[in-house]
């Protein structure tokens, strides 16, 4: 259990108003918020912030007439202000709070201000005093994360519009910034298709936990899920089914662009994946020309892996890859393109490597940074390419020695599609059964020998969908484990431990229930 250590008495906090103070200069105007003592570092936040001091006795009260104050709409600050205003307004069951543009802190209001330079890029400082709240961010993203922390300090009833007429939030000061730049979640929308509205719900739940990368696994043997105008049969045929033979589905380019926009408004970068050269049966079923024997494959609705491969010795295949990457890259403002590259059993090692190296050049020619699953590591790829580690017995240390960066998704820890225990109805077991403590209790920085913290971009929790059909199913496997992924990605290792996490996790239950999340009630977690 976390110690309820009492912190030194009253803290006087100087909030700089106006433009960010220069590194050595004196602020033009200072507005002093007296934080009354005593304070405690105990809290119920997930992920845990770097430093917390909260008052047990004093609070700020958010009312429907509370004003959100910003200096200007520029640099996405207006976006964050409206997000906060909408969130709180909905909590009251009504209109968004009023957003006001002007200088200086708002009396009895919530001020959002940029403080680049003095605060880390994704970091923030949240000061809550009885007379007002100030969130300072190193960037708009930092402000957004400060807003999510404020949200978790507000009553859970905010989440379903039942907050009544006032929402108290404890006074205090929180200073925070993430450990890793990559805090991801992956959705396999290929094995079972997930409509865009469900993906948006998942995005919202990611945002609550300060996750910032949404990896969409858009193609596999069982389904092609994004419209490619130059190869239309990919979706009309390749998107027409799914595991078990259901109707499948796909995103039009407009729907995909809308998901990208929706994510962007929550400071989440979409990472599209088109899995190749294997996991391509849906494409091979759509176009005969992609097969070396010119025979289109039947659609596939089972769950085997490894049996499909593009015809890598044919030029048409590279025209196909170029068209697909070009169209998706044009819809994707984020810098990444994931090419899969996993579980290929139908090619020689030399064929596989040559394919990966050629595709890397295609991805780069469309201005994107390539990502691939661990299998790509032995290919002669550039140091800007990223390896996503997943296989329990693999180790990308040789690629790391060549300068490549790694995303950590070890299957035996954070594959969200593993069963929790032998009684879990959904999920697979090939990497073991994995309860929330297995998902939480490991350190990406020391997990693989020869892969030090500096070479790790961050963590990502993949949710493969062989066994999950509806968003309720996806939620059941993701929660609570996605919260563990979020804390591993955000909170410094020295501040993480299971005994403390389980209590804070248990405290999320009222909020998760208000949000209607179908979460697994893991034993050993004291759910409130
Ligand atoms: C392995 S992880 C796969 C997927 C499966 C998953 C099921 C990876 C890169 N490949 O094709 O869906 O296991 O857990």
CSV table of N, CA and C in Angstrom, one decimal, residues 4-132:
chain,number,residue,atom,x,y,z
A,4,UNK,N,0.6,7.0,3.3
A,4,UNK,CA,-0.1,8.3,3.3
A,4,UNK,C,0.8,9.3,3.9
A,5,UNK,N,2.0,9.4,3.3
A,5,UNK,CA,3.0,10.4,3.8
A,5,UNK,C,2.4,11.8,3.7
A,6,UNK,N,2.6,12.5,4.8
A,6,UNK,CA,2.2,13.9,4.9
A,6,UNK,C,3.3,14.7,4.3
A,7,UNK,N,2.9,15.6,3.5
A,7,UNK,CA,4.0,16.5,2.9
A,7,UNK,C,4.0,17.8,3.8
A,8,UNK,N,5.1,18.5,3.6
A,8,UNK,CA,5.3,19.8,4.4
A,8,UNK,C,4.0,20.7,4.3
A,9,UNK,N,3.8,21.4,5.3
A,9,UNK,CA,2.5,22.2,5.4
A,9,UNK,C,2.1,23.0,4.2
A,10,UNK,N,1.8,24.2,4.3
A,10,UNK,CA,1.2,25.0,3.2
A,10,UNK,C,2.3,25.2,2.1
A,11,UNK,N,1.9,25.1,0.9
A,11,UNK,CA,2.8,25.4,-0.2
A,11,UNK,C,2.3,26.6,-0.9
A,12,UNK,N,3.2,27.6,-1.1
A,12,UNK,CA,2.8,28.7,-1.9
A,12,UNK,C,3.3,28.5,-3.3
A,13,UNK,N,2.4,28.6,-4.2
A,13,UNK,CA,2.7,28.3,-5.6
A,13,UNK,C,2.6,29.6,-6.4
A,14,UNK,N,3.7,29.8,-7.1
A,14,UNK,CA,3.7,31.0,-8.0
A,14,UNK,C,3.3,30.6,-9.4
A,15,UNK,N,2.2,31.1,-9.8
A,15,UNK,CA,1.8,30.9,-11.2
A,15,UNK,C,2.2,32.0,-12.1
A,16,UNK,N,2.9,31.7,-13.1
A,16,UNK,CA,3.4,32.8,-14.0
A,16,UNK,C,2.2,33.1,-14.9
A,17,UNK,N,1.9,34.3,-15.0
A,17,UNK,CA,0.8,34.6,-16.0
A,17,UNK,C,1.5,35.4,-17.2
A,18,UNK,N,0.7,35.5,-18.2
A,18,UNK,CA,1.3,36.1,-19.4
A,18,UNK,C,2.2,35.1,-20.1
A,19,UNK,N,3.1,35.6,-21.0
A,19,UNK,CA,4.0,34.7,-21.7
A,19,UNK,C,4.9,33.9,-20.7
A,20,UNK,N,5.3,32.7,-21.2
A,20,UNK,CA,6.1,31.9,-20.3
A,20,UNK,C,7.3,32.7,-19.8
A,21,UNK,N,7.7,32.5,-18.6
A,21,UNK,CA,8.9,33.2,-18.1
A,21,UNK,C,10.1,32.7,-18.8
A,22,UNK,N,11.0,33.6,-19.0
A,22,UNK,CA,12.3,33.2,-19.7
A,22,UNK,C,13.0,32.4,-18.6
A,23,UNK,N,14.0,31.6,-19.1
A,23,UNK,CA,14.7,30.7,-18.2
A,23,UNK,C,15.2,31.4,-16.9
A,24,UNK,N,15.8,32.6,-17.1
A,24,UNK,CA,16.4,33.3,-16.0
A,24,UNK,C,15.6,34.5,-15.5
A,25,UNK,N,14.8,35.0,-16.4
A,25,UNK,CA,14.1,36.3,-16.1
A,25,UNK,C,13.1,36.2,-15.0
A,26,UNK,N,12.6,37.4,-14.6
A,26,UNK,CA,11.5,37.4,-13.6
A,26,UNK,C,10.2,37.5,-14.3
A,27,UNK,N,9.2,36.8,-13.9
A,27,UNK,CA,7.9,36.9,-14.6
A,27,UNK,C,7.4,38.3,-14.5
A,28,UNK,N,6.7,38.7,-15.6
A,28,UNK,CA,6.1,40.1,-15.6
A,28,UNK,C,5.1,40.2,-14.5
A,29,UNK,N,4.2,39.2,-14.3
A,29,UNK,CA,3.2,39.3,-13.3
A,29,UNK,C,3.2,38.0,-12.6
A,30,UNK,N,3.0,38.0,-11.3
A,30,UNK,CA,2.9,36.7,-10.6
A,30,UNK,C,1.6,36.7,-9.8
A,31,UNK,N,1.0,35.6,-9.8
A,31,UNK,CA,-0.3,35.5,-9.1
A,31,UNK,C,-0.1,34.3,-8.1
A,32,UNK,N,-0.2,34.6,-6.9
A,32,UNK,CA,0.1,33.6,-5.9
A,32,UNK,C,-1.1,32.9,-5.4
A,33,UNK,N,-1.1,31.6,-5.5
A,33,UNK,CA,-2.2,30.8,-5.0
A,33,UNK,C,-1.7,30.1,-3.8
A,34,UNK,N,-2.3,30.4,-2.7
A,34,UNK,CA,-1.9,29.7,-1.4
A,34,UNK,C,-2.6,28.4,-1.3
A,35,UNK,N,-1.7,27.3,-1.3
A,35,UNK,CA,-2.3,26.0,-1.1
A,35,UNK,C,-2.2,25.7,0.4
A,36,UNK,N,-3.4,25.4,1.0
A,36,UNK,CA,-3.4,25.2,2.4
A,36,UNK,C,-2.8,23.8,2.7
A,37,UNK,N,-2.3,23.6,3.9
A,37,UNK,CA,-1.8,22.3,4.3
A,37,UNK,C,-2.8,21.7,5.3
A,38,UNK,N,-2.6,20.4,5.7
A,38,UNK,CA,-1.5,19.6,5.2
A,38,UNK,C,-1.8,18.9,3.9
A,39,UNK,N,-0.8,18.4,3.2
A,39,UNK,CA,-0.9,17.8,1.9
A,39,UNK,C,-0.5,16.3,2.0
A,40,UNK,N,-1.0,15.6,1.1
A,40,UNK,CA,-0.6,14.2,1.0
A,40,UNK,C,-0.3,13.8,-0.4
A,41,UNK,N,0.6,12.8,-0.6
A,41,UNK,CA,0.9,12.4,-1.9
A,41,UNK,C,0.1,11.2,-2.4
A,42,UNK,N,-0.9,10.8,-1.5
A,42,UNK,CA,-1.8,9.7,-1.9
A,42,UNK,C,-2.8,10.2,-2.9
A,43,UNK,N,-3.1,9.3,-3.9
A,43,UNK,CA,-4.0,9.7,-4.9
A,43,UNK,C,-4.5,8.5,-5.6
A,44,UNK,N,-5.5,8.7,-6.5
A,44,UNK,CA,-6.2,7.6,-7.2
A,44,UNK,C,-6.0,7.7,-8.7
A,45,UNK,N,-4.9,8.2,-9.1
A,45,UNK,CA,-4.7,8.5,-10.6
A,45,UNK,C,-4.1,7.4,-11.3
A,46,UNK,N,-4.5,7.1,-12.5
A,46,UNK,CA,-3.9,6.1,-13.4
A,46,UNK,C,-3.8,6.7,-14.8
A,47,UNK,N,-2.6,6.8,-15.4
A,47,UNK,CA,-1.3,6.5,-14.8
A,47,UNK,C,-0.9,7.5,-13.7
A,48,UNK,N,0.0,7.0,-12.8
A,48,UNK,CA,0.5,7.8,-11.7
A,48,UNK,C,1.4,8.9,-12.2
A,49,UNK,N,1.1,10.2,-11.7
A,49,UNK,CA,2.0,11.3,-12.1
A,49,UNK,C,3.3,11.2,-11.4
A,50,UNK,N,4.2,12.0,-11.8
A,50,UNK,CA,5.6,12.1,-11.2
A,50,UNK,C,5.5,12.7,-9.8
A,51,UNK,N,4.8,13.8,-9.6
A,51,UNK,CA,4.7,14.3,-8.3
A,51,UNK,C,3.3,14.9,-8.0
A,52,UNK,N,2.9,14.5,-6.8
A,52,UNK,CA,1.5,14.8,-6.4
A,52,UNK,C,1.5,15.4,-5.0
A,53,UNK,N,0.8,16.5,-4.7
A,53,UNK,CA,0.5,17.0,-3.4
A,53,UNK,C,-0.9,17.4,-3.4
A,54,UNK,N,-1.8,16.7,-2.6
A,54,UNK,CA,-3.2,17.0,-2.6
A,54,UNK,C,-3.6,17.3,-1.2
A,55,UNK,N,-4.6,18.2,-1.1
A,55,UNK,CA,-5.1,18.6,0.2
A,55,UNK,C,-6.3,17.7,0.6
A,56,UNK,N,-6.3,17.3,1.8
A,56,UNK,CA,-7.4,16.5,2.3
A,56,UNK,C,-8.6,17.3,2.7
A,57,UNK,N,-8.4,18.6,2.8
A,57,UNK,CA,-9.5,19.4,3.4
A,57,UNK,C,-10.0,20.5,2.4
A,58,UNK,N,-9.2,21.0,1.5
A,58,UNK,CA,-9.6,22.1,0.7
A,58,UNK,C,-9.8,21.7,-0.8
A,59,UNK,N,-10.7,22.4,-1.4
A,59,UNK,CA,-11.0,22.1,-2.8
A,59,UNK,C,-11.4,23.3,-3.6
A,60,UNK,N,-11.4,23.1,-4.9
A,60,UNK,CA,-12.0,24.0,-5.9
A,60,UNK,C,-13.3,23.4,-6.3
A,61,UNK,N,-14.3,24.2,-6.5
A,61,UNK,CA,-15.6,23.7,-6.9
A,61,UNK,C,-15.9,24.1,-8.4
A,62,UNK,N,-16.0,23.1,-9.3
A,62,UNK,CA,-16.4,23.4,-10.7
A,62,UNK,C,-17.9,23.5,-10.7
A,63,UNK,N,-18.4,24.6,-11.3
A,63,UNK,CA,-19.8,24.9,-11.5
A,63,UNK,C,-20.1,25.0,-13.0
A,64,UNK,N,-21.4,24.9,-13.3
A,64,UNK,CA,-21.8,25.1,-14.7
A,64,UNK,C,-21.3,26.4,-15.3
A,65,UNK,N,-21.2,27.4,-14.4
A,65,UNK,CA,-20.8,28.8,-14.9
A,65,UNK,C,-19.3,29.0,-14.9
A,66,UNK,N,-18.5,28.0,-14.5
A,66,UNK,CA,-17.0,28.1,-14.4
A,66,UNK,C,-16.5,28.4,-15.8
A,67,UNK,N,-15.6,29.3,-15.9
A,67,UNK,CA,-15.0,29.7,-17.2
A,67,UNK,C,-13.7,29.0,-17.5
A,68,UNK,N,-13.5,28.6,-18.7
A,68,UNK,CA,-12.2,28.1,-19.1
A,68,UNK,C,-11.5,29.2,-19.8
A,69,UNK,N,-10.3,29.6,-19.3
A,69,UNK,CA,-9.6,30.8,-19.9
A,69,UNK,C,-8.4,30.4,-20.6
A,70,UNK,N,-8.2,30.9,-21.8
A,70,UNK,CA,-7.0,30.7,-22.6
A,70,UNK,C,-6.5,32.0,-23.1
A,71,UNK,N,-5.2,32.1,-23.4
A,71,UNK,CA,-4.6,33.4,-23.9
A,71,UNK,C,-5.0,33.5,-25.4
A,72,UNK,N,-5.0,32.4,-26.1
A,72,UNK,CA,-5.4,32.5,-27.5
A,72,UNK,C,-5.8,31.1,-28.0
A,73,UNK,N,-6.5,31.0,-29.1
A,73,UNK,CA,-6.9,29.7,-29.6
A,73,UNK,C,-5.8,29.0,-30.3
A,74,UNK,N,-4.6,29.7,-30.5
A,74,UNK,CA,-3.6,29.2,-31.4
A,74,UNK,C,-2.9,27.9,-30.8
A,75,UNK,N,-2.2,27.3,-31.6
A,75,UNK,CA,-1.4,26.1,-31.2
A,75,UNK,C,-2.2,25.0,-30.5
A,76,UNK,N,-3.4,24.8,-31.0
A,76,UNK,CA,-4.3,23.8,-30.5
A,76,UNK,C,-4.7,24.0,-29.1
A,77,UNK,N,-4.4,25.1,-28.5
A,77,UNK,CA,-4.9,25.4,-27.1
A,77,UNK,C,-6.4,25.5,-27.1
A,78,UNK,N,-7.0,26.1,-28.1
A,78,UNK,CA,-8.4,26.2,-28.2
A,78,UNK,C,-9.1,24.8,-28.2
A,79,UNK,N,-8.4,23.9,-28.9
A,79,UNK,CA,-8.9,22.5,-29.0
A,79,UNK,C,-9.0,21.9,-27.6
A,80,UNK,N,-8.0,22.0,-26.9
A,80,UNK,CA,-7.9,21.4,-25.5
A,80,UNK,C,-9.0,22.1,-24.6
A,81,UNK,N,-9.1,23.4,-24.8
A,81,UNK,CA,-10.1,24.2,-23.9
A,81,UNK,C,-11.5,23.7,-24.2
A,82,UNK,N,-11.8,23.5,-25.5
A,82,UNK,CA,-13.2,23.0,-25.9
A,82,UNK,C,-13.4,21.5,-25.4
A,83,UNK,N,-12.3,20.8,-25.5
A,83,UNK,CA,-12.4,19.4,-25.0
A,83,UNK,C,-12.8,19.4,-23.5
A,84,UNK,N,-12.1,20.2,-22.7
A,84,UNK,CA,-12.4,20.3,-21.3
A,84,UNK,C,-13.8,20.9,-21.1
A,85,UNK,N,-14.1,21.9,-21.8
A,85,UNK,CA,-15.4,22.6,-21.6
A,85,UNK,C,-16.6,21.6,-21.9
A,86,UNK,N,-16.3,20.8,-23.0
A,86,UNK,CA,-17.4,19.8,-23.3
A,86,UNK,C,-17.5,18.7,-22.3
A,87,UNK,N,-16.4,18.2,-21.9
A,87,UNK,CA,-16.3,17.1,-20.9
A,87,UNK,C,-17.1,17.5,-19.6
A,88,UNK,N,-16.7,18.7,-19.1
A,88,UNK,CA,-17.3,19.1,-17.8
A,88,UNK,C,-18.8,19.5,-18.1
A,89,UNK,N,-19.1,20.2,-19.2
A,89,UNK,CA,-20.5,20.5,-19.5
A,89,UNK,C,-21.4,19.3,-19.5
A,90,UNK,N,-20.9,18.3,-20.2
A,90,UNK,CA,-21.6,17.0,-20.3
A,90,UNK,C,-21.8,16.4,-18.9
A,91,UNK,N,-20.8,16.5,-18.1
A,91,UNK,CA,-20.8,16.0,-16.7
A,91,UNK,C,-22.0,16.6,-16.0
A,92,UNK,N,-22.3,17.9,-16.2
A,92,UNK,CA,-23.4,18.6,-15.6
A,92,UNK,C,-24.7,18.2,-16.3
A,93,UNK,N,-24.6,17.5,-17.4
A,93,UNK,CA,-25.8,17.1,-18.2
A,93,UNK,C,-26.2,18.3,-19.1
A,94,UNK,N,-25.3,19.2,-19.4
A,94,UNK,CA,-25.7,20.3,-20.2
A,94,UNK,C,-24.7,20.8,-21.2
A,95,UNK,N,-24.7,22.1,-21.4
A,95,UNK,CA,-23.9,22.8,-22.4
A,95,UNK,C,-22.4,22.8,-22.0
A,96,UNK,N,-21.5,22.9,-22.9
A,96,UNK,CA,-20.1,23.1,-22.6
A,96,UNK,C,-19.9,24.3,-21.7
A,97,UNK,N,-18.9,24.3,-20.9
A,97,UNK,CA,-18.5,25.5,-20.1
A,97,UNK,C,-18.1,26.6,-21.1
A,98,UNK,N,-18.1,27.8,-20.7
A,98,UNK,CA,-17.8,28.9,-21.6
A,98,UNK,C,-16.2,29.0,-21.7
A,99,UNK,N,-15.7,29.2,-22.9
A,99,UNK,CA,-14.3,29.3,-23.1
A,99,UNK,C,-14.1,30.8,-23.4
A,100,UNK,N,-13.2,31.4,-22.7
A,100,UNK,CA,-12.9,32.9,-22.8
A,100,UNK,C,-11.5,33.1,-23.2
A,101,UNK,N,-11.3,34.0,-24.1
A,101,UNK,CA,-9.9,34.3,-24.5
A,101,UNK,C,-9.5,35.6,-23.9
A,102,UNK,N,-8.3,35.6,-23.2
A,102,UNK,CA,-7.8,36.8,-22.6
A,102,UNK,C,-6.6,36.5,-21.8
A,103,UNK,N,-6.0,37.5,-21.3
A,103,UNK,CA,-4.7,37.3,-20.5
A,103,UNK,C,-5.0,37.1,-19.1
A,104,UNK,N,-4.1,36.4,-18.5
A,104,UNK,CA,-4.2,36.2,-17.0
A,104,UNK,C,-5.1,35.1,-16.6
A,105,UNK,N,-4.9,34.7,-15.3
A,105,UNK,CA,-5.8,33.6,-14.8
A,105,UNK,C,-7.2,34.1,-14.6
A,106,UNK,N,-8.1,33.2,-14.7
A,106,UNK,CA,-9.5,33.5,-14.5
A,106,UNK,C,-9.9,33.3,-13.1
A,107,UNK,N,-10.4,34.3,-12.4
A,107,UNK,CA,-10.8,34.2,-11.0
A,107,UNK,C,-12.0,33.1,-11.0
A,108,UNK,N,-11.8,32.2,-10.1
A,108,UNK,CA,-12.8,31.1,-10.0
A,108,UNK,C,-13.0,30.3,-11.3
A,109,UNK,N,-12.0,30.4,-12.2
A,109,UNK,CA,-12.0,29.7,-13.4
A,109,UNK,C,-10.9,28.7,-13.6
A,110,UNK,N,-10.8,28.1,-14.8
A,110,UNK,CA,-9.8,27.1,-15.1
A,110,UNK,C,-8.9,27.7,-16.2
A,111,UNK,N,-7.7,28.0,-16.0
A,111,UNK,CA,-6.8,28.6,-17.0
A,111,UNK,C,-5.9,27.6,-17.6
A,112,UNK,N,-5.9,27.6,-18.9
A,112,UNK,CA,-4.9,26.7,-19.7
A,112,UNK,C,-3.9,27.6,-20.3
A,113,UNK,N,-2.6,27.3,-20.0
A,113,UNK,CA,-1.6,28.2,-20.6
A,113,UNK,C,-0.4,27.3,-21.0
A,114,UNK,N,0.2,27.8,-22.1
A,114,UNK,CA,1.4,27.1,-22.6
A,114,UNK,C,2.6,27.6,-21.9
A,115,UNK,N,3.5,26.7,-21.6
A,115,UNK,CA,4.8,27.1,-21.0
A,115,UNK,C,5.9,26.3,-21.6
A,116,UNK,N,6.1,26.4,-22.9
A,116,UNK,CA,7.1,25.5,-23.5
A,116,UNK,C,8.5,26.0,-23.0
A,117,UNK,N,9.4,25.1,-22.9
A,117,UNK,CA,10.7,25.4,-22.4
A,117,UNK,C,10.8,25.1,-20.9
A,118,UNK,N,9.9,25.6,-20.1
A,118,UNK,CA,10.0,25.3,-18.7
A,118,UNK,C,9.3,24.0,-18.3
A,119,UNK,N,8.5,23.5,-19.2
A,119,UNK,CA,7.8,22.2,-18.9
A,119,UNK,C,8.1,21.3,-20.1
A,120,UNK,N,8.3,20.0,-19.9
A,120,UNK,CA,8.6,19.0,-20.9
A,120,UNK,C,7.5,19.0,-22.0
A,121,UNK,N,7.8,18.6,-23.2
A,121,UNK,CA,6.9,18.7,-24.3
A,121,UNK,C,5.5,18.2,-24.0
A,122,UNK,N,5.5,16.9,-23.5
A,122,UNK,CA,4.1,16.3,-23.2
A,122,UNK,C,3.8,16.5,-21.7
A,123,UNK,N,4.6,17.3,-21.0
A,123,UNK,CA,4.3,17.5,-19.6
A,123,UNK,C,3.4,18.6,-19.2
A,124,UNK,N,3.0,18.6,-18.0
A,124,UNK,CA,2.1,19.7,-17.5
A,124,UNK,C,2.3,19.9,-16.0
A,125,UNK,N,1.8,21.0,-15.6
A,125,UNK,CA,1.7,21.3,-14.2
A,125,UNK,C,0.3,21.7,-13.9
A,126,UNK,N,-0.3,21.1,-12.9
A,126,UNK,CA,-1.8,21.3,-12.6
A,126,UNK,C,-1.8,21.9,-11.2
A,127,UNK,N,-2.3,23.1,-11.0
A,127,UNK,CA,-2.4,23.7,-9.7
A,127,UNK,C,-3.9,24.0,-9.4
A,128,UNK,N,-4.3,23.4,-8.3
A,128,UNK,CA,-5.7,23.6,-8.0
A,128,UNK,C,-5.8,24.3,-6.6
A,129,UNK,N,-6.3,25.5,-6.6
A,129,UNK,CA,-6.4,26.3,-5.4
A,129,UNK,C,-7.9,26.6,-5.2
A,130,UNK,N,-8.4,26.9,-4.0
A,130,UNK,CA,-9.8,27.2,-3.8
A,130,UNK,C,-10.3,28.4,-4.7
A,131,UNK,N,-9.3,29.3,-5.2
A,131,UNK,CA,-9.8,30.4,-6.0
A,131,UNK,C,-9.6,30.2,-7.5
A,132,UNK,N,-9.1,29.0,-7.9
A,132,UNK,CA,-8.9,28.9,-9.4
A,132,UNK,C,-8.0,27.7,-9.7
